[in-house]
Short mmCIF file of C-alpha atoms in Angstrom, two decimals:
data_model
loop_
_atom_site.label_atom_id
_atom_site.label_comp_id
_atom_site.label_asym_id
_atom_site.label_seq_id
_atom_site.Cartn_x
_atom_site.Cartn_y
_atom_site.Cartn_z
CA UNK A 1 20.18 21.81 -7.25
CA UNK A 2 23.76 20.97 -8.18
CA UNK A 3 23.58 21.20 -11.78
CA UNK A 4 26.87 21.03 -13.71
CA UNK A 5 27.35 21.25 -17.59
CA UNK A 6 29.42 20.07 -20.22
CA UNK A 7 28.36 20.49 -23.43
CA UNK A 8 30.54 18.62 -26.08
CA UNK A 9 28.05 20.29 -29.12
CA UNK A 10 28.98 20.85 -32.26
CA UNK A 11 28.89 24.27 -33.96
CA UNK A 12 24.67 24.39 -34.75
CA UNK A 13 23.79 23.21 -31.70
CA UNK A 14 25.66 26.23 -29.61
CA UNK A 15 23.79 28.83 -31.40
CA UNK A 16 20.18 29.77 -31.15
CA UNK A 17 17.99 27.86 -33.22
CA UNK A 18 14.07 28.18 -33.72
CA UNK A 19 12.54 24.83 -32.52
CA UNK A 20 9.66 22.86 -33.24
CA UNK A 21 6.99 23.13 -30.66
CA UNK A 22 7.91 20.30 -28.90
CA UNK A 23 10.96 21.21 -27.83
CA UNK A 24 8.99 23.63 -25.28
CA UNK A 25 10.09 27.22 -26.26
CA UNK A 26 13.42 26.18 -25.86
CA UNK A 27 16.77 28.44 -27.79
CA UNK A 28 18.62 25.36 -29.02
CA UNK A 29 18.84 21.63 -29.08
CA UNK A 30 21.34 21.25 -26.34
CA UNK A 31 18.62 23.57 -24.29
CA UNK A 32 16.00 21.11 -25.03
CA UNK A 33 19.00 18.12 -24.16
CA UNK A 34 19.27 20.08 -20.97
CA UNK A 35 16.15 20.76 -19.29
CA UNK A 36 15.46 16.68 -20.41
CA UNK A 37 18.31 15.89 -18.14
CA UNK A 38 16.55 17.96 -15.74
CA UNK A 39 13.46 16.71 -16.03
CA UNK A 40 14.42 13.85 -14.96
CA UNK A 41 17.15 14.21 -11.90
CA UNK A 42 13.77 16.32 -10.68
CA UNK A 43 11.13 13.77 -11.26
CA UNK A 44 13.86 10.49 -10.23
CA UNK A 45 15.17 12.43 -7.00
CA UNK A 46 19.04 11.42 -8.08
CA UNK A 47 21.45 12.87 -5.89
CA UNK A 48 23.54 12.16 -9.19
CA UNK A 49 23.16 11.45 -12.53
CA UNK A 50 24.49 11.42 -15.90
CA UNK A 51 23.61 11.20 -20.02
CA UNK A 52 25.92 10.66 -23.16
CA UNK A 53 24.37 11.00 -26.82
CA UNK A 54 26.22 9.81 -29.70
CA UNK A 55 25.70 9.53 -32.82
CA UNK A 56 28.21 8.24 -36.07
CA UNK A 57 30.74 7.71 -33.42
CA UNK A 58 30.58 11.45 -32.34
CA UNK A 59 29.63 12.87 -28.81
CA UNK A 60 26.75 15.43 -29.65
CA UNK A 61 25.76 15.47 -26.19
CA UNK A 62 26.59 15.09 -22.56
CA UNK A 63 25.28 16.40 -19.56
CA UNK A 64 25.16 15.94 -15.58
CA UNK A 65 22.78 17.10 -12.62
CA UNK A 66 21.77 16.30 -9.16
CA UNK A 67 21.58 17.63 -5.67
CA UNK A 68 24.53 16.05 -4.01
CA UNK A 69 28.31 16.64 -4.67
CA UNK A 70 29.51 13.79 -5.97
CA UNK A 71 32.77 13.23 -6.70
CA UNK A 72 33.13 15.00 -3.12
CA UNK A 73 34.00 18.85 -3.49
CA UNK A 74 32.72 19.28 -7.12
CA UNK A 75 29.30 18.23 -8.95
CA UNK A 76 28.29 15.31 -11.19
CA UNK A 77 29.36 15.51 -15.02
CA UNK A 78 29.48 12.89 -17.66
CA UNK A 79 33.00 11.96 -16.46
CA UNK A 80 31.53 10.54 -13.15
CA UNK A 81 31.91 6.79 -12.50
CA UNK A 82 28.89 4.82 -11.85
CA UNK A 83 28.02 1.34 -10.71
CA UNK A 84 26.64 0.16 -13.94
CA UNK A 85 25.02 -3.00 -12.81
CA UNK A 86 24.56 -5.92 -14.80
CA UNK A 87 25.02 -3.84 -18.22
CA UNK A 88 28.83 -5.18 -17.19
CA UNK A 89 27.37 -8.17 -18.65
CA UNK A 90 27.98 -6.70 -22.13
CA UNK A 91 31.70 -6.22 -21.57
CA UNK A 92 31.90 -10.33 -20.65
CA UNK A 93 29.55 -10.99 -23.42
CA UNK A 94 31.98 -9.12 -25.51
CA UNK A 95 35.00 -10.87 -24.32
CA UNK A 96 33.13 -13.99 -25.39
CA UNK A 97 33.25 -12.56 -28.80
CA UNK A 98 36.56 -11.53 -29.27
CA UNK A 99 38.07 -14.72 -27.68
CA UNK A 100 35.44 -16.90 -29.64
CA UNK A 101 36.45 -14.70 -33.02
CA UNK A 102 40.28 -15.81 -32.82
CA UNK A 103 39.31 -19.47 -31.83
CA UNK A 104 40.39 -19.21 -28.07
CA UNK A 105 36.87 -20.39 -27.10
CA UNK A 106 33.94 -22.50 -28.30
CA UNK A 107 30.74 -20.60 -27.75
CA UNK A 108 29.05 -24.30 -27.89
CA UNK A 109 31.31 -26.36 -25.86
CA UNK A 110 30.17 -27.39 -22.68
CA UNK A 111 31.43 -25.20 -20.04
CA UNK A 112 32.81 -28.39 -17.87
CA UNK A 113 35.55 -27.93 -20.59
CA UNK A 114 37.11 -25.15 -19.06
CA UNK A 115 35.47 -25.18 -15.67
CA UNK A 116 35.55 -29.46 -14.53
CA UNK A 117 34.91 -28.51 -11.19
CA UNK A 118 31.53 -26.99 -11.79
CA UNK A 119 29.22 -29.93 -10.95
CA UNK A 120 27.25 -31.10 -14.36
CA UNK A 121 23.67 -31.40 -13.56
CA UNK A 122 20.48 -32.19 -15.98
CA UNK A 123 22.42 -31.59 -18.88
CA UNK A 124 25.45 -29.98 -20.82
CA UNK A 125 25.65 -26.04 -20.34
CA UNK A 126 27.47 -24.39 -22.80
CA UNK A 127 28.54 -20.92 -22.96
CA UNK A 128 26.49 -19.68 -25.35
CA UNK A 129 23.71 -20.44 -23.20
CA UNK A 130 25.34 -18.66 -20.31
CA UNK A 131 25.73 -15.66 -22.32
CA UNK A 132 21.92 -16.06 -23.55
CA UNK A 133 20.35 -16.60 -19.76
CA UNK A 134 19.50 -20.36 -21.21
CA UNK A 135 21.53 -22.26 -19.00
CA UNK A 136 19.08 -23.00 -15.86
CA UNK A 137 21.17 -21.57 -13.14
CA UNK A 138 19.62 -19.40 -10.50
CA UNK A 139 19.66 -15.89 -10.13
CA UNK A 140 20.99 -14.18 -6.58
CA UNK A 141 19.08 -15.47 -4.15
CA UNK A 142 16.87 -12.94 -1.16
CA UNK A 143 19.60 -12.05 0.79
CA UNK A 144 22.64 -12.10 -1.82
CA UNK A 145 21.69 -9.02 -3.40
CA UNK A 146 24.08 -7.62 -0.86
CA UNK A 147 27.74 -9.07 -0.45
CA UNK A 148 30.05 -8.20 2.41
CA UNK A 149 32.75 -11.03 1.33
CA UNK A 150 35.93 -10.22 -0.72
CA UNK A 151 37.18 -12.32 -3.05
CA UNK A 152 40.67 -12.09 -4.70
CA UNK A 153 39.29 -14.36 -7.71
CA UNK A 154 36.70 -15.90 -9.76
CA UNK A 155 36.67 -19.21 -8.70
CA UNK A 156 35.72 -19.05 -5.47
CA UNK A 157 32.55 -17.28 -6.31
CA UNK A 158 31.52 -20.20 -8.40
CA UNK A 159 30.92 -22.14 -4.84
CA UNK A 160 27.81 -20.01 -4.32
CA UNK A 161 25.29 -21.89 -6.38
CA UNK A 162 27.48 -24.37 -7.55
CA UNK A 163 25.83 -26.75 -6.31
CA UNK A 164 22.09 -25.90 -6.58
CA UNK A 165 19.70 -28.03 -9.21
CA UNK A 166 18.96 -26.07 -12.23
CA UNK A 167 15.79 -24.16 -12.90
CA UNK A 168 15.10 -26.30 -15.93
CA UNK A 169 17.05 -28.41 -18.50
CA UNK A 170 19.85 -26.12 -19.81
CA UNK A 171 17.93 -24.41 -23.73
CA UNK A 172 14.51 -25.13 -22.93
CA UNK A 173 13.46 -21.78 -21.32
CA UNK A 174 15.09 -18.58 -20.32
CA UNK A 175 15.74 -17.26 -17.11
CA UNK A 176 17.93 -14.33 -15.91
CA UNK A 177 20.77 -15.25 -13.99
CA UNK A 178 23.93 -13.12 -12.86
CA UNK A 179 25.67 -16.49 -11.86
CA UNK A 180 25.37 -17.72 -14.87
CA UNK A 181 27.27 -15.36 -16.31
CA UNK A 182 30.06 -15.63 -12.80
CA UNK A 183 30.36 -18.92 -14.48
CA UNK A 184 30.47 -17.52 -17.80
CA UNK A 185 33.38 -15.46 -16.88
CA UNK A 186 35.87 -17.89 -14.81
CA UNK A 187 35.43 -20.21 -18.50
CA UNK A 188 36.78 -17.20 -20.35
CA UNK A 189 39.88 -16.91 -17.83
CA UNK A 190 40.60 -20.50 -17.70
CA UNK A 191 40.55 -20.48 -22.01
CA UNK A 192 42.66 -17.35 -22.26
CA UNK A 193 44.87 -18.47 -19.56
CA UNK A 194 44.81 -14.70 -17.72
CA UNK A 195 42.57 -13.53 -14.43
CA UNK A 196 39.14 -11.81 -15.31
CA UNK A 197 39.96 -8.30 -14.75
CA UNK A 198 42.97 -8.62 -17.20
CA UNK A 199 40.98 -9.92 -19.87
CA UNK A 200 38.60 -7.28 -19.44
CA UNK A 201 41.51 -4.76 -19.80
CA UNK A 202 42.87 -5.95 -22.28
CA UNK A 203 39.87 -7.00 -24.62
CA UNK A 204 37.82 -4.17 -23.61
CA UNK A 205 38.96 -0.85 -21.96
CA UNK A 206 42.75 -0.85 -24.01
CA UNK A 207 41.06 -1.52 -27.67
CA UNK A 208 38.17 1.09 -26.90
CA UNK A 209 40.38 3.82 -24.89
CA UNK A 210 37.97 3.35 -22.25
CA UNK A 211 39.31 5.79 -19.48
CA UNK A 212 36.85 6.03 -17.04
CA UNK A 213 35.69 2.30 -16.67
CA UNK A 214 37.21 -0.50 -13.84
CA UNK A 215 36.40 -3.08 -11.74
CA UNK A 216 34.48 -1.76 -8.20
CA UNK A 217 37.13 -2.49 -5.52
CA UNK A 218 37.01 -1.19 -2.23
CA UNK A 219 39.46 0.64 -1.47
CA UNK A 220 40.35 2.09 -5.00
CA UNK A 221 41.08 5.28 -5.71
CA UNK A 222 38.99 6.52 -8.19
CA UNK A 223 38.73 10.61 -7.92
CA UNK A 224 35.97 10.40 -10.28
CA UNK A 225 33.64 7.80 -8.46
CA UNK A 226 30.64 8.80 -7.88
CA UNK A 227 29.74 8.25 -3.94
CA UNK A 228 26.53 5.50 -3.83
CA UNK A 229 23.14 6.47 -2.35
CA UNK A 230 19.85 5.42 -1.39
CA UNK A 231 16.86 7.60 -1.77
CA UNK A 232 13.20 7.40 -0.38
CA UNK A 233 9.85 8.40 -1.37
CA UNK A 234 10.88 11.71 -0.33
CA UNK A 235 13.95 11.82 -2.22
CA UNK A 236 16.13 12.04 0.97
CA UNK A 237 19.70 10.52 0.34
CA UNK A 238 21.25 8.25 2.33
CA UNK A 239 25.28 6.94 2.13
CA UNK A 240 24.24 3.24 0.80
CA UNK A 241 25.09 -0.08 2.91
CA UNK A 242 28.76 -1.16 2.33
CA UNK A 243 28.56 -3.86 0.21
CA UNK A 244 31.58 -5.94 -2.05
CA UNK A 245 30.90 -6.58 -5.56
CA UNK A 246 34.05 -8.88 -5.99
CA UNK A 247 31.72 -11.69 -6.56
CA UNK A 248 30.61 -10.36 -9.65
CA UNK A 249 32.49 -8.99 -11.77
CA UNK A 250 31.75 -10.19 -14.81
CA UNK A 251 27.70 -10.05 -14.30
CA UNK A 252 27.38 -6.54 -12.22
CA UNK A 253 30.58 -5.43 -10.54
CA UNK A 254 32.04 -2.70 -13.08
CA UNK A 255 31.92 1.32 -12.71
CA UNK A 256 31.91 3.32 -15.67
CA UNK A 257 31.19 6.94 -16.95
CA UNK A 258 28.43 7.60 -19.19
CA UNK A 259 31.21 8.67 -21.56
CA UNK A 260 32.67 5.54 -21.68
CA UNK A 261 29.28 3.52 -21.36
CA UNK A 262 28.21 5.03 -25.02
CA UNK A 263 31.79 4.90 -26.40
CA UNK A 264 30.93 1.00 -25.90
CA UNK A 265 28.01 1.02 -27.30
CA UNK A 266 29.56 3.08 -30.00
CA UNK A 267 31.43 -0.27 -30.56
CA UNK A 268 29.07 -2.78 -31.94
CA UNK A 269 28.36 0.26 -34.82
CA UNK A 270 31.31 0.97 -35.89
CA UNK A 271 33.95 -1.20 -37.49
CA UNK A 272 37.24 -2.39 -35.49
CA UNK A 273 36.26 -3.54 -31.91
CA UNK A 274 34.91 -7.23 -33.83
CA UNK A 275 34.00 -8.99 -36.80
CA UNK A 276 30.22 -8.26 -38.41
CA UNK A 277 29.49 -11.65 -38.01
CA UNK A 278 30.30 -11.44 -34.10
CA UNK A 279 28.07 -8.47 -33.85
CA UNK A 280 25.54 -10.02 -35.97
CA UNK A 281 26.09 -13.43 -33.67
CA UNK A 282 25.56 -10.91 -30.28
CA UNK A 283 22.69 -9.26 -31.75
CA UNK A 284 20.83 -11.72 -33.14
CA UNK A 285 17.76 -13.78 -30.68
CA UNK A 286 18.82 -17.37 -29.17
CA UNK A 287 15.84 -19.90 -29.81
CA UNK A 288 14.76 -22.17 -26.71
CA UNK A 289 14.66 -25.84 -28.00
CA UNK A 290 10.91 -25.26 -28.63
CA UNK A 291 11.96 -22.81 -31.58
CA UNK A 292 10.57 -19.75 -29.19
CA UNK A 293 12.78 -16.78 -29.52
CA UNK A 294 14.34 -15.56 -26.12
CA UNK A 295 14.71 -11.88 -27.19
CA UNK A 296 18.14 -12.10 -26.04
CA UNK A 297 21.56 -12.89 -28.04
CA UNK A 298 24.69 -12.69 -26.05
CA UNK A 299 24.17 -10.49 -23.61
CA UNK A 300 22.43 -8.00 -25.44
CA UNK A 301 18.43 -8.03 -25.47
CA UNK A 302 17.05 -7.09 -28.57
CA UNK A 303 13.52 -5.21 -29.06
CA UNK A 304 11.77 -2.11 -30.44
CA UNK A 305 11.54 1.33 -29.88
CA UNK A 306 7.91 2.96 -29.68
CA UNK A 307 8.25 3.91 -33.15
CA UNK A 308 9.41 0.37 -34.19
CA UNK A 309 13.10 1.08 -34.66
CA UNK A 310 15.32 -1.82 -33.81
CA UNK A 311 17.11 -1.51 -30.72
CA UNK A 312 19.62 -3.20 -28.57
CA UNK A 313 19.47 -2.62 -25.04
CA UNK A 314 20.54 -3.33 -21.72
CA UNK A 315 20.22 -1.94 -18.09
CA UNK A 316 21.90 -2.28 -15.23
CA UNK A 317 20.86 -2.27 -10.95
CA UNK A 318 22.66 -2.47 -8.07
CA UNK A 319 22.73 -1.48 -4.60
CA UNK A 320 23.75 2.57 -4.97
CA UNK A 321 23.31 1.71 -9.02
CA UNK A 322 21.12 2.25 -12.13
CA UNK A 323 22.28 2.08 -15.55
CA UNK A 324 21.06 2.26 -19.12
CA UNK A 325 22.62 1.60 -22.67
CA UNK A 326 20.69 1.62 -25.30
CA UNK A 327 22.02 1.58 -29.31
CA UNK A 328 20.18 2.40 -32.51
CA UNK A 329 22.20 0.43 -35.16
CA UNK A 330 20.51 1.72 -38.05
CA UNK A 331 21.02 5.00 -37.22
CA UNK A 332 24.14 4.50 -34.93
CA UNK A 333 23.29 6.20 -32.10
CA UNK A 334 23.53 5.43 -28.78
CA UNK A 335 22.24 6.71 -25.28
CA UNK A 336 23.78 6.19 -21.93
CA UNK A 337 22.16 7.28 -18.10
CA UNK A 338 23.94 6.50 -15.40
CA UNK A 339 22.66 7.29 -11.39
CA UNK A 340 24.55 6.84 -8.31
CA UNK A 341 20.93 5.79 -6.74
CA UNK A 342 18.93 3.32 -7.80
CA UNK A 343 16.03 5.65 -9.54
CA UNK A 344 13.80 4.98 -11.85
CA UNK A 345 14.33 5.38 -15.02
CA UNK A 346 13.62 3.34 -18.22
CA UNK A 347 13.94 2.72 -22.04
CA UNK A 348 11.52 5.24 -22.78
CA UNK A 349 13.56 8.10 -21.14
CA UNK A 350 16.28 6.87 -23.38
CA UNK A 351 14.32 7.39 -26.44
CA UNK A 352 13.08 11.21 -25.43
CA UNK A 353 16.83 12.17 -25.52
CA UNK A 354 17.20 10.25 -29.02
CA UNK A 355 14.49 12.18 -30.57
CA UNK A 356 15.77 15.02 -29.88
CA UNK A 357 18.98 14.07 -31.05
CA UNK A 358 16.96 13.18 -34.54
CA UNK A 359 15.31 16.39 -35.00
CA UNK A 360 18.51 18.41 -34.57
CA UNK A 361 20.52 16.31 -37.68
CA UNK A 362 18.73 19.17 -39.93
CA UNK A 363 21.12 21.18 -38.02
CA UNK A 364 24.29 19.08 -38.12
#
């Protein structure tokens, strides 16, 4: 196995520290962090993949391992760039935010407002309820998983399910949908007046030094992006099928490191990046017009961690993908995994690396 380290510890987690049992004999916490991480490239087959812990806005962990070189010639580390999936939906979400916080948008004006041409079906959709998966629009359909068409724009992508009824009157249940969000995305360019990817660079990636996140364009050159695979039962790798996420890049089409990925999450826990009352407004359940909660605010889903801590969450697929952000706000910490397969792995591998982040804080 192709196992590279990088260890961004502080001072008591480099020495040698007795450990409760748990920790499975074990010299130190970033031992224990360690043979997690490779616990679970074994048991996920990842040719590559990566984890971030951080904690008060500090990096107290990072680590990388896999069996293929990716970036070619040298392994996988926590600055490799992975398709993160629809967790890009947090960076539009926040860009909803930010805009909404300086009065450039109305989170509950009807999207036709800054989109006319989208065809206005049951009823209203505004863009809180795109942002909330309340809207009714569809989700990809079976064969658009996949794309193989460019696009130079937003707009165009729109003319994909443009068209198509609505699952159900726009508030009265929830339903996942990556266009919805598309649409989402093309009303925050229109109200800014600037083109998707600049909003995202300059609302996003500038304000949170965010060097190892971008758009996924063909073509780029990205030394640090990670090469996308599929593996089978047997945990053979395979080069993925080309594929074009231009026609989502504000639902699924962004790479980032796990570096960056908790730096983000670092965001909504830590003053600066926007207003409490925007992360409160993010963070907090939408209701369906029943009164039902939807377990969802703006982009983020909301929930609870075995133990009953308060989480916010989100994870990401896509073809050569996985993806998985989870943040602790009471305690500020934050986990990030990253694959350049799409492996299984889940919220409660998140929360084995944040408890052992909790029981080293004696040491901190």
């Amino acid at each position: 196995m192709n196992l590279v380290r990088s260890t961004l510890a502080l001072a008591a987690l480099a020495i040698s520290i007795a450990t409760p049992a748990r920790a499975q004999n074990v010299s130190s916490y970033t031992e224990w962090f360690s043979k997690t991480t490779d616990a679970l490239v074994a048991r996920t087959k990842a040719p590559a993949l990566s984890v971030a812990v951080m904690e008060n806005g500090r990096q107290i962990y990072s680590d990388a391992g896999g069996s293929v070189e990716t970036p070619p010639r040298r392994g996988p580390g926590p600055s490799t760039m992975y398709r993160i999936g629809s967790v890009s939906k947090l960076y539009t979400a926040s860009i909803a935010a930010r805009l909404a916080s300086r009065g450039i948008i109305n989170l509950d004006a009807n999207v036709r407002q800054y989109v006319p041409e989208y065809s206005e079906k049951n009823a209203p959709i505004t863009l809180r309820q795109l942002a909330g998966h309340l809207s009714g629009i569809r989700h990809y359909g079976a064969r658009e998983f996949i794309s193989t068409t460019a696009f130079d724009s937003l707009a165009p992508t729109i003319a994909i399910f443009a068209q198509d009824s609505l699952l159900f009157a726009p508030g009265t249940k929830y339903s996942y949908s990556s266009y919805g969000f598309n649409l989402l995305g093309l009303a925050l360019e229109r109200a800014a007046h600037k083109p998707f990817l600049r909003l995202l660079h300059d609302e996003v990636i500038e304000p949170l030094h965010l060097k190892l996140t971008a758009p996924d364009m063909p073509g780029a050159k990205l030394p640090e992006r990670a090469t996308t695979f599929d593996v089978n039962a047997e945990g053979v790798a395979t080069p993925t099928t080309p594929d074009n996420l231009s026609d989502r890049w504000p639902s699924g089409g962004l790479l980032a490191s796990v570096t960056d990925l908790a730096r983000f999450g670092t965001a909504f826990v830590r003053p600066g990046f926007l207003p409490d009352s925007m992360i409160t407004m993010m963070t907090t359940h939408q209701h369906l017009a029943s009164g039902a909660s939807s377990l969802v605010g703006l982009g983020w889903r909301i929930g609870v961690d075995s133990a009953g801590r308060t989480i916010w969450h989100h994870g990401g697929t896509s073809n050569g993908g996985r993806a998985l952000l989870v943040v602790w706000p009471e305690e500020k910490l934050v986990v990030a995994i990253a694959s350049d397969a799409l492996v299984p792995f889940d919220l409660p591998n998140a929360y084995a690396f944040a408890n052992i982040a909790r029981e080293g804080r004696k040491y901190r």
